[in-house]
Tab-separated table of C-alpha atoms and ligand atoms in Angstrom:
chain	number	residue	atom	x	y	z
B	1	MET	CA	41.828	152.135	-93.192
B	2	ALA	CA	45.066	150.643	-94.304
B	3	THR	CA	47.645	153.532	-94.083
B	4	PHE	CA	50.024	154.041	-91.185
B	5	GLY	CA	50.097	150.069	-91.078
B	6	ASN	CA	53.889	149.893	-90.779
B	7	LEU	CA	54.626	152.790	-88.843
B	8	SER	CA	51.722	151.699	-86.201
B	9	ALA	CA	53.243	148.432	-85.520
B	10	ARG	CA	57.132	149.666	-85.180
B	11	LEU	CA	55.287	152.194	-82.468
B	12	THR	CA	53.595	149.673	-80.664
B	13	ASP	CA	56.755	147.022	-80.891
B	14	THR	CA	58.477	150.090	-79.193
B	15	PHE	CA	56.432	150.670	-76.385
B	16	ALA	CA	55.516	147.277	-75.810
B	17	LYS	CA	59.761	146.877	-75.195
B	18	LEU	CA	58.863	149.905	-72.677
B	19	ARG	CA	56.209	148.302	-71.265
B	20	THR	CA	58.770	145.669	-69.482
B	21	LYS	CA	60.030	147.961	-67.297
B	22	GLY	CA	59.276	150.684	-64.606
B	23	LYS	CA	61.347	153.437	-63.981
B	24	LEU	CA	63.141	154.454	-66.931
B	25	SER	CA	66.663	155.610	-67.244
B	26	ALA	CA	67.580	158.560	-69.761
B	27	ALA	CA	69.364	155.155	-72.030
B	28	ASP	CA	65.994	153.673	-72.107
B	29	VAL	CA	64.192	156.652	-73.496
B	30	ASP	CA	66.953	158.009	-75.670
B	31	GLY	CA	66.516	154.038	-77.023
B	32	THR	CA	62.664	154.647	-77.693
B	33	VAL	CA	63.414	157.934	-78.962
B	34	ARG	CA	65.816	156.071	-81.990
B	35	GLU	CA	63.388	153.553	-82.729
B	36	ILE	CA	60.299	156.134	-82.933
B	37	ARG	CA	62.846	158.299	-85.184
B	38	ARG	CA	63.549	155.255	-87.480
B	39	ALA	CA	59.764	154.376	-87.827
B	40	LEU	CA	58.800	157.632	-88.721
B	41	LEU	CA	61.927	157.968	-91.405
B	42	GLU	CA	61.180	154.689	-92.786
B	43	ALA	CA	57.319	156.420	-93.102
B	44	ASP	CA	58.851	158.765	-95.264
B	45	VAL	CA	58.101	161.533	-92.827
B	46	ALA	CA	60.105	164.753	-93.499
B	47	LEU	CA	63.111	164.704	-91.689
B	48	GLU	CA	62.998	168.680	-90.174
B	49	VAL	CA	59.832	167.342	-89.227
B	50	VAL	CA	60.918	164.041	-87.512
B	51	LYS	CA	64.095	165.543	-85.897
B	52	ASP	CA	61.370	168.278	-84.444
B	53	PHE	CA	59.291	165.954	-83.235
B	54	THR	CA	61.663	163.826	-81.552
B	55	GLY	CA	63.221	166.355	-79.885
B	56	LYS	CA	60.185	167.083	-78.028
B	57	VAL	CA	59.639	163.739	-77.621
B	58	ARG	CA	62.664	163.459	-75.606
B	59	GLU	CA	62.559	166.574	-73.709
B	60	ARG	CA	59.489	165.268	-72.079
B	61	ALA	CA	60.423	161.971	-71.322
B	62	LEU	CA	63.576	162.724	-69.553
B	63	GLY	CA	61.036	165.370	-67.371
B	64	ASP	CA	59.153	165.004	-64.341
B	65	GLU	CA	56.044	164.043	-65.683
B	66	VAL	CA	57.379	160.897	-67.128
B	67	ASN	CA	59.346	160.384	-63.555
B	68	LYS	CA	56.994	161.134	-61.050
B	69	ALA	CA	54.591	158.953	-63.363
B	70	LEU	CA	52.612	155.460	-61.691
B	71	ASN	CA	53.591	154.320	-65.047
B	72	PRO	CA	56.481	155.525	-66.857
B	73	ALA	CA	55.888	153.859	-69.923
B	74	GLN	CA	52.223	154.962	-70.577
B	75	GLN	CA	52.907	158.136	-69.882
B	76	VAL	CA	55.702	158.034	-72.735
B	77	VAL	CA	52.728	157.032	-74.698
B	78	GLN	CA	50.714	159.750	-73.745
B	79	ILE	CA	53.404	162.047	-75.256
B	80	VAL	CA	53.466	160.633	-78.127
B	81	ASN	CA	50.214	161.282	-78.575
B	82	ASP	CA	50.318	164.449	-77.696
B	83	GLU	CA	53.062	165.896	-80.093
B	84	LEU	CA	51.172	163.604	-82.895
B	85	ILE	CA	48.306	165.329	-82.668
B	86	GLY	CA	50.621	168.428	-82.319
B	87	ILE	CA	52.571	167.727	-85.860
B	88	LEU	CA	48.663	167.165	-87.593
B	89	GLY	CA	48.107	170.437	-86.325
B	90	GLY	CA	46.076	170.345	-82.806
B	91	GLU	CA	43.042	171.152	-82.868
B	92	GLN	CA	40.165	170.786	-85.624
B	93	ARG	CA	40.682	173.545	-88.454
B	94	ARG	CA	37.220	173.770	-89.566
B	95	LEU	CA	35.863	175.435	-92.860
B	96	GLU	CA	36.020	179.095	-93.529
B	97	PHE	CA	32.755	180.372	-94.558
B	98	ALA	CA	32.726	184.226	-96.344
B	99	LYS	CA	31.056	186.614	-94.149
B	100	THR	CA	28.488	187.277	-97.041
B	101	PRO	CA	27.636	184.068	-99.508
B	102	PRO	CA	29.474	182.953	-101.674
B	103	THR	CA	31.988	181.585	-99.611
B	104	VAL	CA	34.393	180.355	-102.585
B	105	ILE	CA	36.573	177.028	-102.313
B	106	MET	CA	39.063	176.933	-105.239
B	107	LEU	CA	41.010	173.901	-105.048
B	108	ALA	CA	44.595	173.357	-106.264
B	109	GLY	CA	47.334	170.495	-106.723
B	110	LEU	CA	48.829	167.936	-109.120
B	111	GLN	CA	46.864	165.912	-111.828
B	112	GLY	CA	45.650	162.672	-110.512
B	113	ALA	CA	45.693	164.313	-106.767
B	114	GLY	CA	41.819	163.593	-106.886
B	115	LYS	CA	40.844	166.980	-106.838
B	116	THR	CA	37.433	166.786	-109.057
B	117	THR	CA	36.708	163.816	-107.250
B	118	LEU	CA	37.124	165.911	-103.996
B	119	ALA	CA	35.008	169.135	-105.690
B	120	GLY	CA	32.039	166.024	-105.932
B	121	LYS	CA	32.628	165.085	-102.397
B	122	LEU	CA	32.941	168.805	-100.668
B	123	ALA	CA	29.949	169.479	-102.655
B	124	LYS	CA	27.763	166.815	-101.445
B	125	TRP	CA	29.134	167.014	-97.792
B	126	LEU	CA	28.118	170.471	-98.108
B	127	LYS	CA	24.647	169.978	-99.819
B	128	ASP	CA	23.995	167.219	-97.084
B	129	GLN	CA	24.102	170.075	-94.910
B	130	GLY	CA	21.450	172.340	-95.965
B	131	HIS	CA	23.621	174.188	-98.787
B	132	THR	CA	23.763	174.511	-102.299
B	133	PRO	CA	27.358	174.529	-104.090
B	134	LEU	CA	27.953	175.291	-107.383
B	135	LEU	CA	31.094	173.677	-108.606
B	136	VAL	CA	33.308	175.794	-111.439
B	137	ALA	CA	35.016	173.694	-113.921
B	138	CYS	CA	38.459	176.030	-114.379
B	139	ASP	CA	40.308	172.680	-115.215
B	140	LEU	CA	40.382	173.225	-119.081
B	141	GLN	CA	43.781	171.504	-119.683
B	142	ARG	CA	42.636	167.649	-119.391
B	143	PRO	CA	40.390	167.103	-122.651
B	144	ASN	CA	38.224	165.318	-120.398
B	145	ALA	CA	37.927	167.078	-116.973
B	146	VAL	CA	35.191	169.471	-117.988
B	147	THR	CA	33.119	165.915	-118.509
B	148	GLN	CA	34.084	164.369	-115.426
B	149	LEU	CA	33.121	167.578	-113.321
B	150	GLY	CA	29.884	167.277	-114.709
B	151	VAL	CA	29.029	163.489	-113.661
B	152	VAL	CA	30.372	163.987	-110.514
B	153	ALA	CA	28.060	166.600	-110.144
B	154	GLU	CA	25.271	164.518	-111.395
B	155	GLN	CA	26.003	161.813	-108.842
B	156	ALA	CA	26.541	164.655	-106.288
B	157	GLY	CA	23.218	166.007	-107.126
B	158	VAL	CA	24.403	169.792	-106.856
B	159	ALA	CA	24.691	172.580	-110.260
B	160	ILE	CA	27.712	172.744	-112.303
B	161	TYR	CA	28.934	176.046	-114.439
B	162	ALA	CA	31.206	174.751	-117.533
B	163	PRO	CA	32.405	176.293	-120.377
B	164	HIS	CA	29.982	175.177	-123.044
B	165	PRO	CA	32.108	173.775	-126.424
B	166	GLY	CA	30.920	176.516	-128.378
B	167	ASN	CA	32.053	179.682	-125.333
B	168	THR	CA	36.121	178.520	-126.259
B	169	GLY	CA	35.908	179.718	-129.670
B	170	VAL	CA	36.830	176.519	-131.265
B	171	GLU	CA	33.257	173.942	-131.429
B	172	GLY	CA	33.774	170.713	-129.991
B	173	ASP	CA	37.106	171.319	-127.944
B	174	LEU	CA	36.598	172.206	-124.383
B	175	THR	CA	40.870	172.383	-123.688
B	176	VAL	CA	41.299	176.304	-125.555
B	177	GLY	CA	38.851	178.525	-123.005
B	178	ASP	CA	40.315	180.780	-120.899
B	179	PRO	CA	40.069	179.222	-117.088
B	180	VAL	CA	40.794	182.519	-114.920
B	181	ARG	CA	37.532	183.851	-117.285
B	182	VAL	CA	35.403	180.706	-116.099
B	183	ALA	CA	36.405	180.954	-112.912
B	184	ARG	CA	35.194	184.725	-112.658
B	185	ASP	CA	32.332	183.569	-114.229
B	186	GLY	CA	31.082	181.160	-112.065
B	187	VAL	CA	32.140	183.027	-108.870
B	188	ALA	CA	29.563	185.542	-110.534
B	189	GLU	CA	26.961	182.755	-111.662
B	190	ALA	CA	26.698	181.741	-108.236
B	191	ARG	CA	26.247	185.040	-106.703
B	192	SER	CA	23.620	185.854	-109.188
B	193	LYS	CA	21.819	182.236	-108.384
B	194	HIS	CA	22.253	182.945	-104.815
B	195	HIS	CA	24.084	179.457	-104.489
B	196	ASP	CA	26.107	180.218	-100.483
B	197	PHE	CA	29.147	178.076	-101.790
B	198	VAL	CA	31.328	178.010	-104.976
B	199	ILE	CA	33.846	175.098	-105.047
B	200	VAL	CA	36.296	175.750	-108.584
B	201	ASP	CA	38.012	173.332	-110.086
B	202	THR	CA	41.529	173.964	-111.464
B	203	ALA	CA	43.824	172.245	-114.126
B	204	GLY	CA	46.481	170.145	-112.783
B	205	ARG	CA	50.094	168.776	-113.841
B	206	LEU	CA	51.855	165.888	-113.533
B	207	GLY	CA	54.759	167.632	-111.878
B	208	VAL	CA	54.460	171.155	-110.979
B	209	ASP	CA	55.081	173.512	-113.645
B	210	ALA	CA	55.708	177.200	-114.039
B	211	GLU	CA	52.566	177.740	-115.815
B	212	LEU	CA	50.608	175.975	-113.854
B	213	MET	CA	51.334	178.002	-111.328
B	214	LYS	CA	50.748	181.147	-112.880
B	215	GLN	CA	47.462	179.992	-114.018
B	216	ALA	CA	46.052	178.660	-110.566
B	217	GLY	CA	48.073	182.282	-109.314
B	218	ASP	CA	45.785	184.294	-111.732
B	219	ILE	CA	42.755	182.505	-110.472
B	220	ARG	CA	43.135	183.079	-107.263
B	221	ALA	CA	43.730	186.335	-107.666
B	222	ALA	CA	40.360	186.694	-110.163
B	223	ILE	CA	37.814	185.463	-107.673
B	224	ASP	CA	39.857	185.888	-103.841
B	225	PRO	CA	38.778	182.551	-102.490
B	226	ASP	CA	37.557	182.664	-99.036
B	227	GLU	CA	39.842	178.909	-98.963
B	228	VAL	CA	42.494	177.777	-101.548
B	229	LEU	CA	42.720	173.948	-100.736
B	230	PHE	CA	45.666	172.150	-101.848
B	231	VAL	CA	44.552	168.751	-102.452
B	232	ILE	CA	47.235	166.187	-101.926
B	233	ASP	CA	47.309	162.488	-102.599
B	234	ALA	CA	49.006	160.608	-99.690
B	235	MET	CA	50.452	158.323	-101.182
B	236	ILE	CA	53.380	160.033	-103.008
B	237	GLY	CA	55.718	159.752	-100.157
B	238	GLN	CA	59.023	162.403	-99.883
B	239	ASP	CA	57.469	164.260	-103.320
B	240	ALA	CA	55.240	165.957	-100.990
B	241	VAL	CA	57.265	168.055	-98.681
B	242	ALA	CA	58.512	169.724	-102.201
B	243	THR	CA	55.070	169.816	-104.172
B	244	ALA	CA	53.420	171.094	-101.323
B	245	GLN	CA	56.466	173.815	-101.175
B	246	ALA	CA	55.670	174.522	-104.611
B	247	PHE	CA	52.326	175.203	-104.510
B	248	GLN	CA	52.727	177.155	-100.885
B	249	GLU	CA	54.600	179.223	-102.869
B	250	GLY	CA	52.569	179.567	-106.498
B	251	VAL	CA	48.638	179.548	-104.707
B	252	ASP	CA	49.459	180.252	-101.259
B	253	PHE	CA	47.034	177.319	-99.890
B	254	THR	CA	44.990	177.817	-96.918
B	255	GLY	CA	44.701	174.356	-95.823
B	256	VAL	CA	45.318	170.812	-97.087
B	257	VAL	CA	43.073	167.929	-98.350
B	258	LEU	CA	44.560	164.427	-98.077
B	259	THR	CA	43.216	162.061	-100.779
B	260	LYS	CA	43.543	158.227	-100.720
B	261	LEU	CA	43.864	157.997	-97.121
B	262	ASP	CA	43.058	154.307	-97.892
B	263	GLY	CA	45.658	153.545	-99.780
B	264	ASP	CA	48.908	151.724	-98.531
B	265	ALA	CA	50.768	154.961	-98.017
B	266	ARG	CA	53.380	155.140	-95.608
B	267	GLY	CA	51.990	157.879	-93.883
B	268	GLY	CA	54.439	160.770	-94.707
B	269	ALA	CA	52.961	163.220	-96.506
B	270	ALA	CA	50.144	162.790	-93.677
B	271	LEU	CA	52.398	163.380	-90.746
B	272	SER	CA	54.805	166.390	-92.791
B	273	ILE	CA	52.408	168.082	-94.136
B	274	ARG	CA	51.453	170.533	-91.705
B	275	GLY	CA	55.002	171.420	-90.374
B	276	VAL	CA	55.871	171.631	-93.615
B	277	THR	CA	53.638	173.920	-94.575
B	278	GLY	CA	52.224	175.526	-91.750
B	279	LYS	CA	49.149	175.766	-92.964
B	280	PRO	CA	46.258	172.648	-91.342
B	281	ILE	CA	44.433	169.841	-92.946
B	282	LEU	CA	41.069	170.387	-93.310
B	283	PHE	CA	39.561	166.944	-95.355
B	284	ALA	CA	40.847	163.578	-95.899
B	285	SER	CA	39.396	161.722	-98.836
B	286	THR	CA	39.186	157.869	-98.155
B	287	GLY	CA	38.274	156.582	-101.322
B	288	GLU	CA	36.566	157.078	-104.469
B	289	GLY	CA	32.897	156.944	-103.570
B	290	LEU	CA	31.509	160.390	-102.757
B	291	GLY	CA	30.507	159.628	-99.371
B	292	ASP	CA	34.542	158.579	-98.931
B	293	PHE	CA	35.481	161.638	-97.249
B	294	GLU	CA	35.385	163.188	-93.966
B	295	PRO	CA	36.848	166.464	-92.036
B	296	PHE	CA	40.260	165.724	-90.709
B	297	HIS	CA	40.752	165.300	-86.960
B	298	PRO	CA	44.321	165.450	-85.935
B	299	ASP	CA	43.314	163.442	-82.520
B	300	ARG	CA	41.610	160.939	-84.013
B	301	MET	CA	44.573	160.469	-87.030
B	302	ALA	CA	46.460	160.391	-83.892
B	303	SER	CA	44.935	157.303	-82.776
B	304	ARG	CA	44.596	155.697	-85.598
B	305	ILE	CA	48.614	155.850	-85.750
B	306	LEU	CA	48.732	154.469	-82.004
B	307	ASP	CA	46.294	151.601	-82.070
W	1	GDP	P1	42.172	165.276	-110.175
W	1	GDP	O1	43.744	164.772	-111.557
W	1	GDP	O2	43.309	165.800	-109.009
W	1	GDP	O3	40.670	166.076	-110.945
W	1	GDP	O4	42.247	163.778	-110.185
W	1	GDP	P2	40.695	162.891	-110.041
W	1	GDP	O5	39.496	163.886	-109.418
W	1	GDP	O6	40.524	162.785	-111.378
W	1	GDP	O7	40.960	161.548	-109.372
W	1	GDP	C1	42.179	160.811	-110.340
W	1	GDP	C2	42.170	159.010	-109.482
W	1	GDP	O8	41.989	159.407	-108.081
W	1	GDP	C3	40.406	158.670	-109.745
W	1	GDP	O9	40.418	157.578	-110.512
W	1	GDP	C4	39.920	158.644	-108.975
W	1	GDP	O10	38.723	157.660	-108.201
W	1	GDP	C5	41.228	158.378	-107.867
W	1	GDP	N1	40.893	158.520	-106.320
W	1	GDP	C6	40.723	160.138	-106.065
W	1	GDP	N2	40.555	159.996	-104.584
W	1	GDP	C7	40.656	159.091	-103.881
W	1	GDP	C8	40.701	158.456	-102.821
W	1	GDP	O11	40.882	159.102	-101.346
W	1	GDP	N3	40.689	156.930	-102.550
W	1	GDP	C9	41.482	156.335	-103.633
W	1	GDP	N4	42.083	155.307	-103.932
W	1	GDP	N5	41.066	156.802	-105.082
W	1	GDP	C10	40.565	158.136	-105.320
């Protein structure tokens, strides 16, 4: 994973300087914290998250656990590791299952974030565990989206519920149907055909807009999902915070999926999103292939950053 390359290198340099010292003075700690702060800001981590993070690291680094440690520098690295796990969400958060199937998962996010691709990945991942997911195509905005979800469903070997051209009222036109109705009918179809998961793909726009939010909010209200996953491209850097906040207000998502973690992102979105929204990251998407997908583990991500 190329992500965090720069951030990792900066932190490694900082810790290398620290290792040449025995006991650490307050000035050593302050210098280290300053360098960590700069590295995080350069990685596009949100300012409030950086402040909170460096405040915690500083307080602990000046305390007894470092003072009394046999290897103070190593102890500081340990503290940074712990606090990174903290801002990434602490414990791994697993998918919530409905008490009575089907478990309904709604996907939301900007166009191009990787929602449709993710729908296929998630469906395959569930299928590989013996589940019987149904994909529901509610992105009736982008002309090709329904077809694209059909391709993804076929690759994943799972069923799809999609409006037929005739259903929209305009022959051959997939962009005119009512996405709220399709979502509701899709969930009903899953129930009647005994699918234990439903994954509802919704429309994205290039930027956050009121109409998109209203539609996503209406779909949420109509199908009462067990999970609403906000899909966000890890490459979008500083914009991640404002986008996430807009979606949080608009659809009140329950969890986050980070996509394109294989790209050359600076890591800011990954490190900011939990702190800014308070919502856990559930999955990470790391490529275009159906298998490039994994549950998100805060501790593993922290280790990658500090590698
Ligand atoms: P949607 O508009 O949110 O449904 O986004 P798509 O699923 O159509 O994805 C947009 C583009 O990003 C496509 O070209 C995907 O192949 C690509 N993509 C999606 N997820 C990833 C990922 O994790 N890594 C990379 N490198 N590309 C991805």
